[in-house]
Short mmCIF file of C-alpha atoms in Angstrom, two decimals:
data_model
loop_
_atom_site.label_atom_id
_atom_site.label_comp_id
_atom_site.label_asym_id
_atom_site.label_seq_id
_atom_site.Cartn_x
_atom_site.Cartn_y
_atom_site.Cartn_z
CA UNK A 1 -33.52 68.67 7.39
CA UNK A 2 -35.90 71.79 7.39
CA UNK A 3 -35.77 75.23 6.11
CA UNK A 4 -37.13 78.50 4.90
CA UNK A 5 -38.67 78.70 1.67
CA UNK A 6 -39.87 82.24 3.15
CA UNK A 7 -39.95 83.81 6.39
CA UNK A 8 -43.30 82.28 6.75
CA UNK A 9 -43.07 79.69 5.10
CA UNK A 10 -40.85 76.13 5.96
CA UNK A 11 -39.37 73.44 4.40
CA UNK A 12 -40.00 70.39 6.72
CA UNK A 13 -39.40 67.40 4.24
CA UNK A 14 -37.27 64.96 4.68
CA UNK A 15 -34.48 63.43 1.93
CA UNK A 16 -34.84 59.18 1.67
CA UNK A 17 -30.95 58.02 0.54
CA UNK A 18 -31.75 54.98 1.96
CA UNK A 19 -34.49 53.67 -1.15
CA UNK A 20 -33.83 51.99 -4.28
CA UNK A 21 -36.16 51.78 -5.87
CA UNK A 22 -39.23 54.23 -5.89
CA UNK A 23 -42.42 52.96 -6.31
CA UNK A 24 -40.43 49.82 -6.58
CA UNK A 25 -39.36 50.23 -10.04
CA UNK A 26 -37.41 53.21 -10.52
CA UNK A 27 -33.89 53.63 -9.62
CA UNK A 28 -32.95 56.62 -7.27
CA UNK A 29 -29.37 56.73 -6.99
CA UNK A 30 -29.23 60.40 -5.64
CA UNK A 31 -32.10 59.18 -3.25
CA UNK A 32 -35.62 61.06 -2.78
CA UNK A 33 -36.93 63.88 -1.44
CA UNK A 34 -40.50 63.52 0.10
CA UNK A 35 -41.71 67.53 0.92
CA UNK A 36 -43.73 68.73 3.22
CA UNK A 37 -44.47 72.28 4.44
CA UNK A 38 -45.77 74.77 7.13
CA UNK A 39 -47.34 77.98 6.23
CA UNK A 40 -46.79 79.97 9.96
CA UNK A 41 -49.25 83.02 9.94
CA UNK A 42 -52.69 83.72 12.27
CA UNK A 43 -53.60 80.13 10.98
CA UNK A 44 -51.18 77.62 10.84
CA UNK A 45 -51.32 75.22 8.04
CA UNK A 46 -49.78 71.92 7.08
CA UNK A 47 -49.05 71.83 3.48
CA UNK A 48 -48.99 67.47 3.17
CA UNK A 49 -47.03 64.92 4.84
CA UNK A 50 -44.51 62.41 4.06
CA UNK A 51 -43.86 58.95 3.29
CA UNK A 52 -43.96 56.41 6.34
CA UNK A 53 -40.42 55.45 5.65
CA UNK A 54 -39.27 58.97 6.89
CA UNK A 55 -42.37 59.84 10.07
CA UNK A 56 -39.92 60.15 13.24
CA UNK A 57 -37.30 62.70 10.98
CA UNK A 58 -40.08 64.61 10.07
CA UNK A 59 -41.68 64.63 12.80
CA UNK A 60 -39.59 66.22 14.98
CA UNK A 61 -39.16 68.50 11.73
CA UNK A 62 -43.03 69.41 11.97
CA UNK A 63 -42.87 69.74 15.86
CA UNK A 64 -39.54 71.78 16.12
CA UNK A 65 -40.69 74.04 13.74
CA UNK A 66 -44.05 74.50 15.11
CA UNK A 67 -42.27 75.27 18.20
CA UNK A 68 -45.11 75.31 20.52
CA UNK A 69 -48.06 76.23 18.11
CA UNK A 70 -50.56 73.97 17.12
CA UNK A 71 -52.13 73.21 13.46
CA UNK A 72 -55.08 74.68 12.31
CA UNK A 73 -55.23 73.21 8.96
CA UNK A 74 -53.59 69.75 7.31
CA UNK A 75 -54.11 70.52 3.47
CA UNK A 76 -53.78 67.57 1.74
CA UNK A 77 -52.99 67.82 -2.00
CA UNK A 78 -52.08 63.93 -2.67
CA UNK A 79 -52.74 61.30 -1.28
CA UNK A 80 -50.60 58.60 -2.80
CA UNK A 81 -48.79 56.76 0.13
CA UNK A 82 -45.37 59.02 -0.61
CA UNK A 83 -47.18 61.71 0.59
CA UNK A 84 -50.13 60.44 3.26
CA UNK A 85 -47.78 58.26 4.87
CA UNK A 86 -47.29 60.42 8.02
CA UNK A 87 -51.23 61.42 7.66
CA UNK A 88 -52.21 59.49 10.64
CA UNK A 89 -49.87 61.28 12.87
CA UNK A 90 -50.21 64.27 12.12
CA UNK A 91 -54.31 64.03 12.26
CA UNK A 92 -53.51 62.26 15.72
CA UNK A 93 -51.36 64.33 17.19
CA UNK A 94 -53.73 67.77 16.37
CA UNK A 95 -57.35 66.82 16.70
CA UNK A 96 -58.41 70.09 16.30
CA UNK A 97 -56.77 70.63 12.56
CA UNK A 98 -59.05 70.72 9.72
CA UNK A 99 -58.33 67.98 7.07
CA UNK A 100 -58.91 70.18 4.00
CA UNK A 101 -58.92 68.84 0.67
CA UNK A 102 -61.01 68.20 -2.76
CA UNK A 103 -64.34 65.95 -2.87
CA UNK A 104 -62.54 63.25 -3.79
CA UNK A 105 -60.04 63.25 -1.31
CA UNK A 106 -62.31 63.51 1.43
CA UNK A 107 -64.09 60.23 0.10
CA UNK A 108 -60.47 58.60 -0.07
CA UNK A 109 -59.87 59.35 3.37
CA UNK A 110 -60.87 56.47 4.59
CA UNK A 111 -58.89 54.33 3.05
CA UNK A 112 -55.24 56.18 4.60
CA UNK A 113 -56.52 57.27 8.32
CA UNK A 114 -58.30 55.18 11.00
CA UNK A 115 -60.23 56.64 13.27
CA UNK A 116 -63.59 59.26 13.29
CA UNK A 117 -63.15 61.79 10.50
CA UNK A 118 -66.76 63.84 10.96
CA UNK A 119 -66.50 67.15 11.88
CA UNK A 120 -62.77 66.95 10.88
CA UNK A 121 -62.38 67.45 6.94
CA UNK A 122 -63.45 70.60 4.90
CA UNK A 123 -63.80 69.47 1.61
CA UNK A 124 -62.75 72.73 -1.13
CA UNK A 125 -63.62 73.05 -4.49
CA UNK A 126 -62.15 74.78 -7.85
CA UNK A 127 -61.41 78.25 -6.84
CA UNK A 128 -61.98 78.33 -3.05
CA UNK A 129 -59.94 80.26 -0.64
CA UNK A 130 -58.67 79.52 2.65
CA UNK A 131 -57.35 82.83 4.48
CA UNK A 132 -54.67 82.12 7.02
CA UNK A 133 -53.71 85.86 7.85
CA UNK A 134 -51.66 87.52 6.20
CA UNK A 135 -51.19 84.35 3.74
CA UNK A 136 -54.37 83.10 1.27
CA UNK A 137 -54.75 79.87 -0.70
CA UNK A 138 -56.74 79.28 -3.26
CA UNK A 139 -57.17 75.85 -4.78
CA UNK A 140 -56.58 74.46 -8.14
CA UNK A 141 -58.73 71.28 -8.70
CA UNK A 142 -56.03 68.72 -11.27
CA UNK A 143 -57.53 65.29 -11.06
CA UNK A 144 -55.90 62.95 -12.88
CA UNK A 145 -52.26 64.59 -12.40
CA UNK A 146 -51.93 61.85 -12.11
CA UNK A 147 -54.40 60.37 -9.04
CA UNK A 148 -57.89 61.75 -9.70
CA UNK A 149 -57.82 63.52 -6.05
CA UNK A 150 -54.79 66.08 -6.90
CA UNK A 151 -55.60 69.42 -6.53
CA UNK A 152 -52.58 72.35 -5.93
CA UNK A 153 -52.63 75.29 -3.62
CA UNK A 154 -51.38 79.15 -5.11
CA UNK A 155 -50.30 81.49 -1.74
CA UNK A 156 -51.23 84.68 -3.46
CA UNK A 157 -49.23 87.32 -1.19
CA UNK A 158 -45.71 85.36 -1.56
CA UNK A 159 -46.61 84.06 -4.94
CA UNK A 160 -45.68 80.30 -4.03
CA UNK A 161 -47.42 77.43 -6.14
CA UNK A 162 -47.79 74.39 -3.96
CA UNK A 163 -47.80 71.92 -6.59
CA UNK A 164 -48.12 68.68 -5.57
CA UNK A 165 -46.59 65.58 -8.12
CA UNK A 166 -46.13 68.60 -10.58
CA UNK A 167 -42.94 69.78 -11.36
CA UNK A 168 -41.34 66.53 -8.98
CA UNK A 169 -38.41 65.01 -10.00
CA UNK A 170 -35.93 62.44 -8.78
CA UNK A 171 -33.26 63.16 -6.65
CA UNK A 172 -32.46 64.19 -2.66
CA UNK A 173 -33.27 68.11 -2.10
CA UNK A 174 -29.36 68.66 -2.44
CA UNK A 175 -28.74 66.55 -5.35
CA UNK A 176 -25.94 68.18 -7.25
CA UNK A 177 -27.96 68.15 -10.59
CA UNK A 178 -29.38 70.40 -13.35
CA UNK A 179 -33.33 70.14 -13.16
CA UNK A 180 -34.41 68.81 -16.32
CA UNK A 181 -32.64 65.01 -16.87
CA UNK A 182 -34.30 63.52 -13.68
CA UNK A 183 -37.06 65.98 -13.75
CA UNK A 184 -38.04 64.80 -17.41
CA UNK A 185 -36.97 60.94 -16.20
CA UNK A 186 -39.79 61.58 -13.36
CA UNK A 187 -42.46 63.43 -15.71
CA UNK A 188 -42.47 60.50 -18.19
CA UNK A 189 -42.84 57.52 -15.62
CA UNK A 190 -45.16 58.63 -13.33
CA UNK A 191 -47.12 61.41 -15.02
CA UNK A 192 -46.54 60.59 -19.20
CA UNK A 193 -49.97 59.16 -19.59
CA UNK A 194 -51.52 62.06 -17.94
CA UNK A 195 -51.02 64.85 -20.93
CA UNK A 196 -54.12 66.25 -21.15
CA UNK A 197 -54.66 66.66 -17.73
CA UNK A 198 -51.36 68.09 -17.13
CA UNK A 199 -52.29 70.59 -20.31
CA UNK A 200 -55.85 71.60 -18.41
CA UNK A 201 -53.88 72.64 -15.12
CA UNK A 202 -51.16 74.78 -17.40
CA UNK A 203 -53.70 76.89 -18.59
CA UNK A 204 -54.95 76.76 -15.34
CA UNK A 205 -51.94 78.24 -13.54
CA UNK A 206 -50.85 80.51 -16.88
CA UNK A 207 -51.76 83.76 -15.45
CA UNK A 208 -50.99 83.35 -11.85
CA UNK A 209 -47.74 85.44 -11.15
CA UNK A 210 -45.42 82.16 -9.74
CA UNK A 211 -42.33 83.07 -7.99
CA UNK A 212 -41.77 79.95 -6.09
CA UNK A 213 -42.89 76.42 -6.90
CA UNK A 214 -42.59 74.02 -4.02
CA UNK A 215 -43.16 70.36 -5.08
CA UNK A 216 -43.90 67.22 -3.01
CA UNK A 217 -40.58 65.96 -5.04
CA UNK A 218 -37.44 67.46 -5.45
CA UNK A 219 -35.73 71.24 -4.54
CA UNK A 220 -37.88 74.11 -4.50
CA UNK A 221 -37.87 76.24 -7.56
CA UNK A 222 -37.35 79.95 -7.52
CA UNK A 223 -35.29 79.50 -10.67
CA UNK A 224 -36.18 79.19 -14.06
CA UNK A 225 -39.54 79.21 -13.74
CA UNK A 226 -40.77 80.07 -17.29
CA UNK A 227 -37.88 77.24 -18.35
CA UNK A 228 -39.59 74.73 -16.35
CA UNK A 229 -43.45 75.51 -17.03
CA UNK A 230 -42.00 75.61 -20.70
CA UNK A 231 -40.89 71.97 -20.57
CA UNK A 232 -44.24 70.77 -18.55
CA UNK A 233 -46.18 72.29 -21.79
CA UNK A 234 -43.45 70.59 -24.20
CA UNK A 235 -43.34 67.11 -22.65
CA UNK A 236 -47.71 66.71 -21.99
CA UNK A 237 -48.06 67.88 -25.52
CA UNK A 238 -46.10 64.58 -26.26
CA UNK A 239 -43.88 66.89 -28.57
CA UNK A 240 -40.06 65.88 -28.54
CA UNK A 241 -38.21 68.43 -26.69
CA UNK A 242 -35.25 67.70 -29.49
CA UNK A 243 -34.13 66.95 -33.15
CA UNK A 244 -32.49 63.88 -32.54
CA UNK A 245 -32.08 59.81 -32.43
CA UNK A 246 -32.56 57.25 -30.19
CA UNK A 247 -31.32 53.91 -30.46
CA UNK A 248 -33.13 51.35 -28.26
CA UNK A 249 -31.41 47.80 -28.55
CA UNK A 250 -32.02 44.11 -27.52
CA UNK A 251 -29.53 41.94 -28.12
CA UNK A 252 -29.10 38.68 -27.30
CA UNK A 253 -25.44 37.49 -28.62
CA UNK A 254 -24.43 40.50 -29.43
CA UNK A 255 -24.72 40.77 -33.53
CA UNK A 256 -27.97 43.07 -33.40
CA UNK A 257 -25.07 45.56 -30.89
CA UNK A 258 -22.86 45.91 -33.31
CA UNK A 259 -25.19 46.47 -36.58
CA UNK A 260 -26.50 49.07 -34.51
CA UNK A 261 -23.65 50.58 -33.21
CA UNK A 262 -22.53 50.89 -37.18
CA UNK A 263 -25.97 52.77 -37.55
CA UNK A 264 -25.08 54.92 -34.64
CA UNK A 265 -21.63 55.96 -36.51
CA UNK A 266 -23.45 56.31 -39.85
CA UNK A 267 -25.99 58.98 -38.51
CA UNK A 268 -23.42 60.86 -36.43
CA UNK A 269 -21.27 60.85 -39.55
CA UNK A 270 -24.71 62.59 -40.92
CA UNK A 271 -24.53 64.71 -38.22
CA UNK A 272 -26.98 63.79 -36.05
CA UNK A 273 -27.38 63.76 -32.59
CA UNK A 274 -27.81 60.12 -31.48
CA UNK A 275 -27.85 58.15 -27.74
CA UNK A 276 -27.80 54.75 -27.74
CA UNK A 277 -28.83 52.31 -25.17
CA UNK A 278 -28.67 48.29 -24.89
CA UNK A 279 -32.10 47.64 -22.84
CA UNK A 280 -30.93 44.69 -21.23
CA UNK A 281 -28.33 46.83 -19.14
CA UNK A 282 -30.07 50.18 -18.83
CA UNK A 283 -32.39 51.55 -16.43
CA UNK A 284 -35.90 50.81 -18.53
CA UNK A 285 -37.32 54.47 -16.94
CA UNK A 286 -34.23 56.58 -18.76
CA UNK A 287 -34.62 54.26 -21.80
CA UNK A 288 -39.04 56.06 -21.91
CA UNK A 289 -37.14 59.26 -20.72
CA UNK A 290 -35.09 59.14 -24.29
CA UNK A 291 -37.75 57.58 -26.44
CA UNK A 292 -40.14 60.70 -25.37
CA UNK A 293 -37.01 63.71 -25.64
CA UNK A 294 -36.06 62.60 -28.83
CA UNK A 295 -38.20 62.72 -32.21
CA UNK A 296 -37.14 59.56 -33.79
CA UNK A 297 -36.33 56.35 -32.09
CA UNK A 298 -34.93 53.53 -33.94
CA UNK A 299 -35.72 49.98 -32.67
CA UNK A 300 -33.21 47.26 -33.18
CA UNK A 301 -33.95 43.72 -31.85
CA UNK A 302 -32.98 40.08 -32.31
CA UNK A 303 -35.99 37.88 -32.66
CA UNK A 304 -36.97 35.85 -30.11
CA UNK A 305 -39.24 32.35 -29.66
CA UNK A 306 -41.47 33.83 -32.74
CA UNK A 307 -41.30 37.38 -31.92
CA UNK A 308 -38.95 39.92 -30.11
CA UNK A 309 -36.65 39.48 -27.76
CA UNK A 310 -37.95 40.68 -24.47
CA UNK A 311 -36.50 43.27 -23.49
CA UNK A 312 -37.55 45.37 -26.55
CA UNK A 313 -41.53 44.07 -25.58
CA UNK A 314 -40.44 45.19 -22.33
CA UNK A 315 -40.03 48.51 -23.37
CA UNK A 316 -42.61 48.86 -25.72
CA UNK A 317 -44.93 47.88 -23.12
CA UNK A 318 -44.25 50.67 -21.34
CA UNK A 319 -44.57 53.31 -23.82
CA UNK A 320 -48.04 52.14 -24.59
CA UNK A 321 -48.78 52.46 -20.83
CA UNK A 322 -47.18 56.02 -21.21
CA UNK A 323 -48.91 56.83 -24.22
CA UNK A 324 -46.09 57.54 -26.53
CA UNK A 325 -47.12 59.20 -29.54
CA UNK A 326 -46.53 62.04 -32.32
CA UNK A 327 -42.74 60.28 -33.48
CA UNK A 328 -41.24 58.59 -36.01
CA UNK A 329 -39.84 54.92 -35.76
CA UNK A 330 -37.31 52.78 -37.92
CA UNK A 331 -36.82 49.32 -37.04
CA UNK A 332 -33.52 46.79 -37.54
CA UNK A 333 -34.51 43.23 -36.60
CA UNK A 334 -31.92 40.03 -36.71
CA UNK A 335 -33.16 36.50 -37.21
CA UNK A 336 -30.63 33.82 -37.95
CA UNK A 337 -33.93 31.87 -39.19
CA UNK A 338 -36.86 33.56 -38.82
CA UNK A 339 -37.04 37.24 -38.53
CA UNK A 340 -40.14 38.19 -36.41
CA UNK A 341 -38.88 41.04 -34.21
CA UNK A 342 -40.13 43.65 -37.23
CA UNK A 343 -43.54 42.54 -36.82
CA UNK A 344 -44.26 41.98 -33.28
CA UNK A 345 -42.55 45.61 -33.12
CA UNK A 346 -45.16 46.91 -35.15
CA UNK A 347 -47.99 44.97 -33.54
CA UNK A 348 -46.87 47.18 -30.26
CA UNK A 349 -46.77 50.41 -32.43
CA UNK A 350 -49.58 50.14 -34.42
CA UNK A 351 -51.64 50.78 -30.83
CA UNK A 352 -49.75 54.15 -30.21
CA UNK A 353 -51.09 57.50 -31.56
CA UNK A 354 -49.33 59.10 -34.75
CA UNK A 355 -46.53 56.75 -34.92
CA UNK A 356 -44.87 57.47 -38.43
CA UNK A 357 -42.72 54.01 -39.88
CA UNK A 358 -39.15 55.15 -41.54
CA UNK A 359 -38.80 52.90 -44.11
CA UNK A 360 -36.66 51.03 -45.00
CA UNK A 361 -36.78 47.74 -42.31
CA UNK A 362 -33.43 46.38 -42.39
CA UNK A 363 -33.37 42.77 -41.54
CA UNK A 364 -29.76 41.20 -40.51
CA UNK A 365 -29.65 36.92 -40.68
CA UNK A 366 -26.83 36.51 -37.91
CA UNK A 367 -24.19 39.10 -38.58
CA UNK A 368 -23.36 41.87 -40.04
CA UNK A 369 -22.52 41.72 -43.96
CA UNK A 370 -21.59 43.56 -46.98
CA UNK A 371 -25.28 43.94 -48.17
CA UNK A 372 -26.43 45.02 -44.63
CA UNK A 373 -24.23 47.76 -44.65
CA UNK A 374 -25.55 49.00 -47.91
CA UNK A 375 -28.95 48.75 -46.66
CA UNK A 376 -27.80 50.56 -42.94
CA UNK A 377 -26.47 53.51 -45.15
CA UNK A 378 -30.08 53.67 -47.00
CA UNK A 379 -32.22 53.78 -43.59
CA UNK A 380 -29.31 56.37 -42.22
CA UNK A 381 -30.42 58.72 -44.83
CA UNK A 382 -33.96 58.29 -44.67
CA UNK A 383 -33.80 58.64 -40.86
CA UNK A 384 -31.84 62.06 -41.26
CA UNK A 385 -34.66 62.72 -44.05
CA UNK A 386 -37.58 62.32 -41.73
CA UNK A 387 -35.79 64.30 -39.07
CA UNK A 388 -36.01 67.50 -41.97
CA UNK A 389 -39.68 66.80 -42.34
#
């Protein structure tokens, strides 16, 4: 598949509906798109590459659009192996091309192509312009968003922000989708950790006039643009993009299930909005998505071998990793004998940033009783109560 994102400018990507899992943990049932682009002017330039998966589709993509020119320039913005994968190729077939890219992708180099790279890379820096004709890019240094060589390209005369990992999302090119869900799903897996970074680019890019984003993930946006910078700001501010509730639960037998599905009733009857999720069957990367959208998350877990069933340490795990923060927490725990899920809960929490407890902790012995209920009823109000705060 390849395209016009402008006259001058092609889409020669390739969709992957064949993969599972990406980075071999996240589902992709609507597939992946890894992008790649030409900039046809005076100078021809490569904007990256794809993964090795997809090299013969887009090569002929790269040579039939090409059609008889040669590359100047191979501008690589990432270097993580979705992207580099077809590097090799592309440096082989065009020995005269320029490998241009930051410092530390020209040190990284190494370690993705074989072969004699002096007199073949031009390393840029923050700033720095490379004039193609009638097109211009100037580079945008983002380490750390999320691989510390990242840097994004801005084509000043057809306003196009070649953004690298940023603004990526799950999903084939034609995935029949709205943005956000596996956009958001994408942000908080592979980039979450990476807030402040991601804040230093925004006000980076804030007053560049952006008509067109094209990501190494995902459609190209001419849409929505202020919508989707918007949520970028939101999301690596680790603010919840919503009032509302999530329900994580592990479950074992199935009594901690139905205590919280009660609790689920209870703070819709509140009027709340609330989405629930058993861990054990749910995809663990939409279960972070939720955790992060939402601004109050309530844990409920069956204890488990002195501590929490693990699923639930499953999941807490990685929120630390994605450095969830600024929420508020309530916690249901079941122990037929010993009730330790509260604790090792908190033990996990109590290394996250601004985590706020809603008290009460309810603990259930087995199943659900008359006194539980009571007690369910006294955490649904203080969990619509901290939602007001």
């Amino acid at each position: 598949m390849f395209s016009d994102v402008t006259a001058t400018v092609k889409y020669i990507g390739v969709n992957d509906r064949d993969l599972d899992l990406f980075e071999s943990q996240y589902p992709i049932q609507k597939g992946m798109a890894y992008n790649s682009y030409l900039i046809l002017d005076e100078k021809v330039a490569l904007m990256d590459t794809v993964d090795a998966r997809k090299t013969d589709e887009w090569k002929d993509n790269l040579l039939e659009t090409l059609d008889g020119k040669t590359l100047d320039y191979i501008v690589v913005q990432h270097l993580e192996p979705d992207h580099s994968g077809s590097l090799q190729l592309a440096v082989d077939l065009f020995p005269q091309a320029k490998i241009v890219g930051s410092a530390k992708t020209i040190a990284m180099l190494p370690q993705f192509i074989i072969g004699d790279l002096s007199d073949r890379t031009q390393e840029v820096k923050e700033g720095d312009e490379l004039n193609l004709g009638s097109h211009n890019l100037k580079f945008i240094m983002a380490p750390m968003v999320h691989w510390p060589e990242v840097m994004l390209s801005y084509e000043s005369s057809e306003k196009i922000l070649f953004s690298a990992d940023a603004f990526g999302k799950f999903g084939a090119t034609d995935a029949e989708e709205e943005w956000d869900e596996e956009a958001r799903r994408y942000y908080f897996n592979i980039v979450g950790k990476y807030g402040a970074p991601v804040q230093a680019l925004l006000k980076k890019v804030a007053g560049l006039d952006i008509q067109t984003i094209c990501a190494l993930h995902g459609p190209v946006i001419k849409e929505d643009i202020a919508h989707v910078i918007d949520l970028y700001n939101t999301w690596s501010s680790y603010k919840a993009e919503k009032k509302g509730v999530f329900i994580a639960i592990a479950s074992i037998h199935g009594n901690t299930k139905a205590a919280a599905l009660k609790f689920a009733d209870m703070l819709r009857a509140r009027g709340e909005e609330v989405t629930v999720e058993e861990i054990s069957r749910s995809d663990l990367s939409e279960c972070v998505e939720k955790a992060f959208e939402n601004d109050r998350m309530v844990l409920a877990a069956s204890s488990y071998d002195a501590g929490v069933f693990l699923p639930m340490q499953d999941l807490l795990t990685h929120l630390s990793y994605k450095a969830y923060q600024n929420r508020k927490v309530a916690i249901i725990q079941n122990g037929s004998w010993a009730p330790t899920a509260a604790i090792t809960i908190k033990k996990s929490l109590d290394t996250m940033k601004n985590i706020t407890y809603i008290d009460p902790v309810v603990t259930i012995k087995s199943t659900v009783k008359d006194e539980d209920i009571n007690n369910l009823e006294t955490l649904a109000d203080a969990v619509v109560a901290a939602g007001q705060n």
